[in-house]
Amino acid sequence: GKQLATLNLSQANSSGITATITVDWAKVPTSGTGWQGTYWYSNSFKVTDGEFSYRTYKDTKGISGAVTQTFQVDGIDCQLITPSAYTKDGAKSKLCILVHGNGQAYTYAGSTNFKNYCAAHNIAIATTKAQDQTAYPFITSNVGWGNREHVKRYVRLYDYLISNYNFQPNIILVGVSMGGLAVGQILYNKSLPVAVTLLVGPVPDLSYIFAHGGSTRQQIIRAAYGMASDGSQDASLETYIRGFDWFDMGLLDISATK
């Protein structure tokens, strides 16, 4: 899943334009499509939003049983824990995508009880790095808190897993704390096929957490939404987060709550 090269054609006219991308096979861990040791390597060409990209994937469908793997999807660290009942063929295992909270790493897969439950019920747990910086002061992290890239990382993870593993397409989607914001976006926009959603202490409202979550959270929310780090644009918060605060977008009926 590691991106090797990108050729951006978004500004080019299609008429009379020839684009060529050359792959240096000496820089990738295989000499081409086929078996190399215990893994099968395959190639992928893709055009998205005017960007043509080439990737080489290490196909892990051949792995069976309880395995913890770390890998990258488009250069972003990810982890997958498969249950002992997982097989490359036959009945598909269930897939849980866990959207972690602020400051938690991509290796966070929930509590021991949660992991044991998933293992016993043929459920794999997948996570990705939702923030570029996971420790205070967070000021260099521009990903997280429900922004566009935060959500896209989980969509890319899903696409990779469904393409390379033997999983059911409808997933279990879990959001922890800050992850609740991304889960809300995914549900509201129907970005992924979701069978069940579980929210654990979720943050549903960006405006509220910005006002009441303390200065540390304010710093990283500013970074995630491109606001001035000195707080000079805080009064315009609603302008920056418009369309991302799903709590205020009609997904929940809170008329009977206090």
PDB file of C-alpha atoms in Angstrom:
ATOM      1  CA  GLY A   1       0.000   0.000   0.000  1.00  0.00           C
ATOM      2  CA  LYS A   2       2.925   2.405  -0.177  1.00  0.00           C
ATOM      3  CA  GLN A   3       2.633   5.073  -2.813  1.00  0.00           C
ATOM      4  CA  LEU A   4       5.724   5.026  -5.000  1.00  0.00           C
ATOM      5  CA  ALA A   5       5.131   7.905  -7.372  1.00  0.00           C
ATOM      6  CA  THR A   6       2.443  10.389  -8.329  1.00  0.00           C
ATOM      7  CA  LEU A   7       1.933  12.289 -11.581  1.00  0.00           C
ATOM      8  CA  ASN A   8      -0.519  15.176 -11.208  1.00  0.00           C
ATOM      9  CA  LEU A   9      -2.484  15.832 -14.409  1.00  0.00           C
ATOM     10  CA  SER A  10      -5.180  18.033 -12.901  1.00  0.00           C
ATOM     11  CA  GLN A  11      -3.967  21.165 -14.736  1.00  0.00           C
ATOM     12  CA  ALA A  12      -3.250  19.483 -18.079  1.00  0.00           C
ATOM     13  CA  ASN A  13      -5.493  19.525 -21.119  1.00  0.00           C
ATOM     14  CA  SER A  14      -6.334  16.052 -22.342  1.00  0.00           C
ATOM     15  CA  SER A  15      -5.955  16.891 -26.026  1.00  0.00           C
ATOM     16  CA  GLY A  16      -2.498  16.038 -27.342  1.00  0.00           C
ATOM     17  CA  ILE A  17      -1.074  15.312 -23.903  1.00  0.00           C
ATOM     18  CA  THR A  18       0.888  12.109 -23.337  1.00  0.00           C
ATOM     19  CA  ALA A  19       1.802  11.207 -19.756  1.00  0.00           C
ATOM     20  CA  THR A  20       4.358   8.566 -18.863  1.00  0.00           C
ATOM     21  CA  ILE A  21       5.243   7.187 -15.455  1.00  0.00           C
ATOM     22  CA  THR A  22       8.338   5.028 -15.033  1.00  0.00           C
ATOM     23  CA  VAL A  23       8.804   2.619 -12.146  1.00  0.00           C
ATOM     24  CA  ASP A  24      12.278   1.779 -10.882  1.00  0.00           C
ATOM     25  CA  TRP A  25      11.785  -1.859  -9.861  1.00  0.00           C
ATOM     26  CA  ALA A  26      15.046  -1.797  -7.927  1.00  0.00           C
ATOM     27  CA  LYS A  27      13.344   0.453  -5.371  1.00  0.00           C
ATOM     28  CA  VAL A  28      10.378  -1.809  -4.672  1.00  0.00           C
ATOM     29  CA  PRO A  29      10.444  -5.153  -2.817  1.00  0.00           C
ATOM     30  CA  THR A  30       9.573  -7.275  -5.848  1.00  0.00           C
ATOM     31  CA  SER A  31      10.451  -7.731  -9.493  1.00  0.00           C
ATOM     32  CA  GLY A  32       6.831  -7.647 -10.599  1.00  0.00           C
ATOM     33  CA  THR A  33       3.498  -9.301 -10.144  1.00  0.00           C
ATOM     34  CA  GLY A  34       3.743 -12.794  -8.700  1.00  0.00           C
ATOM     35  CA  TRP A  35       4.838 -14.831  -5.736  1.00  0.00           C
ATOM     36  CA  GLN A  36       7.887 -13.604  -3.839  1.00  0.00           C
ATOM     37  CA  GLY A  37       8.573 -15.831  -0.854  1.00  0.00           C
ATOM     38  CA  THR A  38       5.283 -16.240   1.045  1.00  0.00           C
ATOM     39  CA  TYR A  39       3.565 -13.125  -0.355  1.00  0.00           C
ATOM     40  CA  TRP A  40       1.886 -12.269  -3.607  1.00  0.00           C
ATOM     41  CA  TYR A  41       2.709  -8.829  -5.028  1.00  0.00           C
ATOM     42  CA  SER A  42       0.290  -6.990  -7.272  1.00  0.00           C
ATOM     43  CA  ASN A  43       0.225  -3.634  -9.022  1.00  0.00           C
ATOM     44  CA  SER A  44      -2.426  -0.940  -8.979  1.00  0.00           C
ATOM     45  CA  PHE A  45      -3.072   2.030 -11.262  1.00  0.00           C
ATOM     46  CA  LYS A  46      -5.620   4.613 -10.200  1.00  0.00           C
ATOM     47  CA  VAL A  47      -6.918   8.028 -11.288  1.00  0.00           C
ATOM     48  CA  THR A  48      -8.590  10.126  -8.592  1.00  0.00           C
ATOM     49  CA  ASP A  49      -9.475  13.820  -8.913  1.00  0.00           C
ATOM     50  CA  GLY A  50      -7.075  14.267 -11.820  1.00  0.00           C
ATOM     51  CA  GLU A  51      -4.210  12.507 -10.044  1.00  0.00           C
ATOM     52  CA  PHE A  52      -2.725   9.394 -11.608  1.00  0.00           C
ATOM     53  CA  SER A  53      -0.957   7.141  -9.138  1.00  0.00           C
ATOM     54  CA  TYR A  54       0.849   3.809  -9.274  1.00  0.00           C
ATOM     55  CA  ARG A  55       1.184   1.490  -6.289  1.00  0.00           C
ATOM     56  CA  THR A  56       2.558  -1.937  -5.510  1.00  0.00           C
ATOM     57  CA  TYR A  57       0.734  -3.970  -2.870  1.00  0.00           C
ATOM     58  CA  LYS A  58       1.832  -6.941  -0.834  1.00  0.00           C
ATOM     59  CA  ASP A  59      -1.285  -9.081  -0.992  1.00  0.00           C
ATOM     60  CA  THR A  60      -1.929 -10.636   2.412  1.00  0.00           C
ATOM     61  CA  LYS A  61      -4.986 -12.700   1.512  1.00  0.00           C
ATOM     62  CA  GLY A  62      -2.818 -15.751   1.922  1.00  0.00           C
ATOM     63  CA  ILE A  63      -2.493 -15.156   5.684  1.00  0.00           C
ATOM     64  CA  SER A  64      -4.864 -17.093   7.937  1.00  0.00           C
ATOM     65  CA  GLY A  65      -5.496 -17.152  11.667  1.00  0.00           C
ATOM     66  CA  ALA A  66      -4.728 -14.698  14.453  1.00  0.00           C
ATOM     67  CA  VAL A  67      -2.142 -12.249  13.152  1.00  0.00           C
ATOM     68  CA  THR A  68      -1.299  -8.646  14.072  1.00  0.00           C
ATOM     69  CA  GLN A  69       0.023  -6.746  11.074  1.00  0.00           C
ATOM     70  CA  THR A  70       1.248  -3.185  10.586  1.00  0.00           C
ATOM     71  CA  PHE A  71       1.373  -1.712   7.101  1.00  0.00           C
ATOM     72  CA  GLN A  72       0.832   1.542   5.223  1.00  0.00           C
ATOM     73  CA  VAL A  73      -1.995   2.790   3.047  1.00  0.00           C
ATOM     74  CA  ASP A  74      -0.884   5.752   0.925  1.00  0.00           C
ATOM     75  CA  GLY A  75       2.011   6.295   3.313  1.00  0.00           C
ATOM     76  CA  ILE A  76      -0.139   6.306   6.483  1.00  0.00           C
ATOM     77  CA  ASP A  77       0.555   3.730   9.221  1.00  0.00           C
ATOM     78  CA  CYS A  78      -2.182   1.177   9.885  1.00  0.00           C
ATOM     79  CA  GLN A  79      -2.713  -1.941  11.979  1.00  0.00           C
ATOM     80  CA  LEU A  80      -4.895  -5.009  11.509  1.00  0.00           C
ATOM     81  CA  ILE A  81      -5.621  -7.746  14.056  1.00  0.00           C
ATOM     82  CA  THR A  82      -7.239 -10.828  12.552  1.00  0.00           C
ATOM     83  CA  PRO A  83      -9.076 -13.449  14.658  1.00  0.00           C
ATOM     84  CA  SER A  84      -8.045 -17.089  14.782  1.00  0.00           C
ATOM     85  CA  ALA A  85     -11.049 -18.035  12.607  1.00  0.00           C
ATOM     86  CA  TYR A  86      -9.910 -15.778   9.747  1.00  0.00           C
ATOM     87  CA  THR A  87      -9.113 -17.600   6.503  1.00  0.00           C
ATOM     88  CA  LYS A  88      -8.095 -16.425   3.059  1.00  0.00           C
ATOM     89  CA  ASP A  89     -10.981 -18.303   1.425  1.00  0.00           C
ATOM     90  CA  GLY A  90     -14.462 -19.427   2.361  1.00  0.00           C
ATOM     91  CA  ALA A  91     -16.643 -17.613   4.898  1.00  0.00           C
ATOM     92  CA  LYS A  92     -15.733 -13.952   5.277  1.00  0.00           C
ATOM     93  CA  SER A  93     -14.799 -12.565   8.679  1.00  0.00           C
ATOM     94  CA  LYS A  94     -16.452  -9.459  10.086  1.00  0.00           C
ATOM     95  CA  LEU A  95     -14.431  -6.243  10.030  1.00  0.00           C
ATOM     96  CA  CYS A  96     -14.378  -3.615  12.771  1.00  0.00           C
ATOM     97  CA  ILE A  97     -12.810  -0.274  11.899  1.00  0.00           C
ATOM     98  CA  LEU A  98     -11.883   1.531  15.095  1.00  0.00           C
ATOM     99  CA  VAL A  99     -11.621   5.335  14.882  1.00  0.00           C
ATOM    100  CA  HIS A 100      -9.372   6.252  17.790  1.00  0.00           C
ATOM    101  CA  GLY A 101      -9.375   9.307  20.022  1.00  0.00           C
ATOM    102  CA  ASN A 102      -7.136  12.332  20.404  1.00  0.00           C
ATOM    103  CA  GLY A 103      -3.552  11.396  21.202  1.00  0.00           C
ATOM    104  CA  GLN A 104      -4.063   7.665  20.633  1.00  0.00           C
ATOM    105  CA  ALA A 105      -1.787   5.880  18.174  1.00  0.00           C
ATOM    106  CA  TYR A 106      -2.793   3.717  15.222  1.00  0.00           C
ATOM    107  CA  THR A 107      -1.889   0.683  17.341  1.00  0.00           C
ATOM    108  CA  TYR A 108      -4.770   1.400  19.744  1.00  0.00           C
ATOM    109  CA  ALA A 109      -7.325  -1.388  19.348  1.00  0.00           C
ATOM    110  CA  GLY A 110      -9.525  -0.947  22.401  1.00  0.00           C
ATOM    111  CA  SER A 111      -9.575  -2.616  25.791  1.00  0.00           C
ATOM    112  CA  THR A 112      -8.515  -6.183  26.457  1.00  0.00           C
ATOM    113  CA  ASN A 113     -12.158  -7.200  26.909  1.00  0.00           C
ATOM    114  CA  PHE A 114     -13.074  -5.621  23.570  1.00  0.00           C
ATOM    115  CA  LYS A 115     -10.244  -7.374  21.750  1.00  0.00           C
ATOM    116  CA  ASN A 116     -11.129 -10.691  23.359  1.00  0.00           C
ATOM    117  CA  TYR A 117     -14.777 -10.298  22.349  1.00  0.00           C
ATOM    118  CA  CYS A 118     -13.810  -9.584  18.739  1.00  0.00           C
ATOM    119  CA  ALA A 119     -11.422 -12.527  18.646  1.00  0.00           C
ATOM    120  CA  ALA A 120     -14.125 -14.865  19.955  1.00  0.00           C
ATOM    121  CA  HIS A 121     -16.696 -13.672  17.390  1.00  0.00           C
ATOM    122  CA  ASN A 122     -14.533 -13.745  14.245  1.00  0.00           C
ATOM    123  CA  ILE A 123     -14.164  -9.961  14.088  1.00  0.00           C
ATOM    124  CA  ALA A 124     -10.970  -8.329  12.835  1.00  0.00           C
ATOM    125  CA  ILE A 125      -9.972  -4.910  14.210  1.00  0.00           C
ATOM    126  CA  ALA A 126      -8.394  -2.320  11.924  1.00  0.00           C
ATOM    127  CA  THR A 127      -7.035   1.103  12.815  1.00  0.00           C
ATOM    128  CA  THR A 128      -5.084   3.861  11.094  1.00  0.00           C
ATOM    129  CA  LYS A 129      -3.090   6.900  12.121  1.00  0.00           C
ATOM    130  CA  ALA A 130      -5.773   9.564  12.423  1.00  0.00           C
ATOM    131  CA  GLN A 131      -3.406  12.313  13.560  1.00  0.00           C
ATOM    132  CA  ASP A 132       0.058  13.202  12.321  1.00  0.00           C
ATOM    133  CA  GLN A 133       1.049  14.158  15.863  1.00  0.00           C
ATOM    134  CA  THR A 134      -0.277  12.248  18.861  1.00  0.00           C
ATOM    135  CA  ALA A 135       1.374  14.106  21.743  1.00  0.00           C
ATOM    136  CA  TYR A 136       1.108  17.584  23.235  1.00  0.00           C
ATOM    137  CA  PRO A 137       1.218  20.347  22.007  1.00  0.00           C
ATOM    138  CA  PHE A 138      -0.301  19.007  18.733  1.00  0.00           C
ATOM    139  CA  ILE A 139       0.374  22.291  16.936  1.00  0.00           C
ATOM    140  CA  THR A 140       1.954  20.596  13.900  1.00  0.00           C
ATOM    141  CA  SER A 141      -0.965  18.203  13.349  1.00  0.00           C
ATOM    142  CA  ASN A 142      -3.402  19.282  10.661  1.00  0.00           C
ATOM    143  CA  VAL A 143      -5.348  16.024  10.641  1.00  0.00           C
ATOM    144  CA  GLY A 144      -8.050  14.957  13.066  1.00  0.00           C
ATOM    145  CA  TRP A 145     -11.156  16.245  14.820  1.00  0.00           C
ATOM    146  CA  GLY A 146     -13.468  15.242  12.002  1.00  0.00           C
ATOM    147  CA  ASN A 147     -11.832  17.221   9.210  1.00  0.00           C
ATOM    148  CA  ARG A 148     -11.771  15.996   5.615  1.00  0.00           C
ATOM    149  CA  GLU A 149      -8.428  14.168   5.743  1.00  0.00           C
ATOM    150  CA  HIS A 150      -9.383  12.550   9.063  1.00  0.00           C
ATOM    151  CA  VAL A 151     -12.362  10.867   7.396  1.00  0.00           C
ATOM    152  CA  LYS A 152     -10.542  10.050   4.152  1.00  0.00           C
ATOM    153  CA  ARG A 153      -7.900   8.017   5.983  1.00  0.00           C
ATOM    154  CA  TYR A 154     -10.552   5.585   7.201  1.00  0.00           C
ATOM    155  CA  VAL A 155     -12.189   5.383   3.777  1.00  0.00           C
ATOM    156  CA  ARG A 156      -8.794   4.544   2.228  1.00  0.00           C
ATOM    157  CA  LEU A 157      -8.182   1.952   4.945  1.00  0.00           C
ATOM    158  CA  TYR A 158     -11.532   0.312   4.199  1.00  0.00           C
ATOM    159  CA  ASP A 159     -10.848   0.239   0.444  1.00  0.00           C
ATOM    160  CA  TYR A 160      -7.460  -1.386   1.012  1.00  0.00           C
ATOM    161  CA  LEU A 161      -8.780  -4.019   3.422  1.00  0.00           C
ATOM    162  CA  ILE A 162     -11.750  -5.021   1.282  1.00  0.00           C
ATOM    163  CA  SER A 163      -9.466  -5.310  -1.748  1.00  0.00           C
ATOM    164  CA  ASN A 164      -6.792  -7.344  -0.002  1.00  0.00           C
ATOM    165  CA  TYR A 165      -8.537  -9.459   2.642  1.00  0.00           C
ATOM    166  CA  ASN A 166     -11.491 -11.790   3.031  1.00  0.00           C
ATOM    167  CA  PHE A 167     -13.921  -9.547   4.939  1.00  0.00           C
ATOM    168  CA  GLN A 168     -17.632  -8.893   4.829  1.00  0.00           C
ATOM    169  CA  PRO A 169     -18.273  -5.526   3.128  1.00  0.00           C
ATOM    170  CA  ASN A 170     -20.585  -4.106   5.808  1.00  0.00           C
ATOM    171  CA  ILE A 171     -18.469  -3.111   8.776  1.00  0.00           C
ATOM    172  CA  ILE A 172     -18.681  -2.504  12.493  1.00  0.00           C
ATOM    173  CA  LEU A 173     -17.687   1.135  12.983  1.00  0.00           C
ATOM    174  CA  VAL A 174     -16.399   2.164  16.420  1.00  0.00           C
ATOM    175  CA  GLY A 175     -15.618   5.745  17.406  1.00  0.00           C
ATOM    176  CA  VAL A 176     -13.744   6.628  20.590  1.00  0.00           C
ATOM    177  CA  SER A 177     -13.780  10.200  21.963  1.00  0.00           C
ATOM    178  CA  MET A 178     -12.516  12.451  19.122  1.00  0.00           C
ATOM    179  CA  GLY A 179     -13.193   9.560  16.747  1.00  0.00           C
ATOM    180  CA  GLY A 180     -16.904  10.195  17.230  1.00  0.00           C
ATOM    181  CA  LEU A 181     -16.579  13.266  15.012  1.00  0.00           C
ATOM    182  CA  ALA A 182     -15.199  11.228  12.098  1.00  0.00           C
ATOM    183  CA  VAL A 183     -17.769   8.471  12.643  1.00  0.00           C
ATOM    184  CA  GLY A 184     -20.548  11.067  12.505  1.00  0.00           C
ATOM    185  CA  GLN A 185     -19.204  12.345   9.184  1.00  0.00           C
ATOM    186  CA  ILE A 186     -18.966   8.812   7.782  1.00  0.00           C
ATOM    187  CA  LEU A 187     -22.542   8.019   8.796  1.00  0.00           C
ATOM    188  CA  TYR A 188     -24.012  11.348   7.700  1.00  0.00           C
ATOM    189  CA  ASN A 189     -22.356  11.214   4.283  1.00  0.00           C
ATOM    190  CA  LYS A 190     -22.684   7.410   3.901  1.00  0.00           C
ATOM    191  CA  SER A 191     -18.963   7.172   3.128  1.00  0.00           C
ATOM    192  CA  LEU A 192     -18.756   3.510   4.195  1.00  0.00           C
ATOM    193  CA  PRO A 193     -21.206   0.586   4.322  1.00  0.00           C
ATOM    194  CA  VAL A 194     -21.898   0.287   8.048  1.00  0.00           C
ATOM    195  CA  ALA A 195     -23.809  -2.565   9.691  1.00  0.00           C
ATOM    196  CA  VAL A 196     -23.355  -1.492  13.327  1.00  0.00           C
ATOM    197  CA  THR A 197     -22.017   1.638  15.013  1.00  0.00           C
ATOM    198  CA  LEU A 198     -20.617   1.845  18.525  1.00  0.00           C
ATOM    199  CA  LEU A 199     -19.591   5.165  20.080  1.00  0.00           C
ATOM    200  CA  VAL A 200     -17.476   5.174  23.256  1.00  0.00           C
ATOM    201  CA  GLY A 201     -17.440   8.522  25.058  1.00  0.00           C
ATOM    202  CA  PRO A 202     -17.735  10.284  21.682  1.00  0.00           C
ATOM    203  CA  VAL A 203     -17.263  13.959  20.915  1.00  0.00           C
ATOM    204  CA  PRO A 204     -20.261  14.852  18.753  1.00  0.00           C
ATOM    205  CA  ASP A 205     -20.097  18.650  18.839  1.00  0.00           C
ATOM    206  CA  LEU A 206     -17.003  20.579  17.693  1.00  0.00           C
ATOM    207  CA  SER A 207     -18.314  23.926  18.894  1.00  0.00           C
ATOM    208  CA  TYR A 208     -18.910  22.621  22.399  1.00  0.00           C
ATOM    209  CA  ILE A 209     -15.586  20.827  22.771  1.00  0.00           C
ATOM    210  CA  PHE A 210     -13.743  23.894  21.470  1.00  0.00           C
ATOM    211  CA  ALA A 211     -15.420  26.098  24.059  1.00  0.00           C
ATOM    212  CA  HIS A 212     -15.227  23.687  26.990  1.00  0.00           C
ATOM    213  CA  GLY A 213     -12.404  21.225  26.203  1.00  0.00           C
ATOM    214  CA  GLY A 214      -9.472  23.329  27.364  1.00  0.00           C
ATOM    215  CA  SER A 215      -6.591  25.073  25.612  1.00  0.00           C
ATOM    216  CA  THR A 216      -4.900  21.862  24.462  1.00  0.00           C
ATOM    217  CA  ARG A 217      -7.915  20.831  22.410  1.00  0.00           C
ATOM    218  CA  GLN A 218      -8.313  24.349  21.093  1.00  0.00           C
ATOM    219  CA  GLN A 219      -4.757  24.234  19.746  1.00  0.00           C
ATOM    220  CA  ILE A 220      -5.235  21.052  17.771  1.00  0.00           C
ATOM    221  CA  ILE A 221      -8.696  22.001  16.474  1.00  0.00           C
ATOM    222  CA  ARG A 222      -7.227  25.253  15.174  1.00  0.00           C
ATOM    223  CA  ALA A 223      -4.528  23.270  13.376  1.00  0.00           C
ATOM    224  CA  ALA A 224      -7.019  20.755  11.960  1.00  0.00           C
ATOM    225  CA  TYR A 225      -9.221  23.484  10.454  1.00  0.00           C
ATOM    226  CA  GLY A 226      -6.534  25.901   9.300  1.00  0.00           C
ATOM    227  CA  MET A 227      -7.181  28.561  11.918  1.00  0.00           C
ATOM    228  CA  ALA A 228      -4.590  30.975  13.292  1.00  0.00           C
ATOM    229  CA  SER A 229      -2.640  29.325  16.116  1.00  0.00           C
ATOM    230  CA  ASP A 230      -2.719  32.483  18.259  1.00  0.00           C
ATOM    231  CA  GLY A 231      -6.514  32.352  18.648  1.00  0.00           C
ATOM    232  CA  SER A 232      -7.131  35.513  16.640  1.00  0.00           C
ATOM    233  CA  GLN A 233      -9.702  33.704  14.457  1.00  0.00           C
ATOM    234  CA  ASP A 234     -11.543  31.895  17.250  1.00  0.00           C
ATOM    235  CA  ALA A 235     -14.566  34.178  16.902  1.00  0.00           C
ATOM    236  CA  SER A 236     -15.021  32.799  13.368  1.00  0.00           C
ATOM    237  CA  LEU A 237     -14.924  29.146  14.460  1.00  0.00           C
ATOM    238  CA  GLU A 238     -18.348  28.355  12.997  1.00  0.00           C
ATOM    239  CA  THR A 239     -17.157  29.497   9.560  1.00  0.00           C
ATOM    240  CA  TYR A 240     -14.182  27.130   9.630  1.00  0.00           C
ATOM    241  CA  ILE A 241     -16.051  24.054  10.865  1.00  0.00           C
ATOM    242  CA  ARG A 242     -19.220  24.560   8.828  1.00  0.00           C
ATOM    243  CA  GLY A 243     -20.211  21.263   7.226  1.00  0.00           C
ATOM    244  CA  PHE A 244     -18.074  19.178   9.590  1.00  0.00           C
ATOM    245  CA  ASP A 245     -19.993  19.491  12.885  1.00  0.00           C
ATOM    246  CA  TRP A 246     -22.485  16.706  12.181  1.00  0.00           C
ATOM    247  CA  PHE A 247     -24.183  17.190  15.553  1.00  0.00           C
ATOM    248  CA  ASP A 248     -25.718  20.370  14.119  1.00  0.00           C
ATOM    249  CA  MET A 249     -26.485  18.882  10.684  1.00  0.00           C
ATOM    250  CA  GLY A 250     -29.693  17.021  11.521  1.00  0.00           C
ATOM    251  CA  LEU A 251     -28.265  13.559  12.157  1.00  0.00           C
ATOM    252  CA  LEU A 252     -29.525  13.473  15.736  1.00  0.00           C
ATOM    253  CA  ASP A 253     -32.912  14.397  17.147  1.00  0.00           C
ATOM    254  CA  ILE A 254     -32.071  16.003  20.482  1.00  0.00           C
ATOM    255  CA  SER A 255     -35.411  17.746  21.055  1.00  0.00           C
ATOM    256  CA  ALA A 256     -36.350  15.454  23.972  1.00  0.00           C
ATOM    257  CA  THR A 257     -32.972  15.573  25.698  1.00  0.00           C
ATOM    258  CA  LYS A 258     -31.444  17.907  28.230  1.00  0.00           C
TER     259      LYS A 258
END
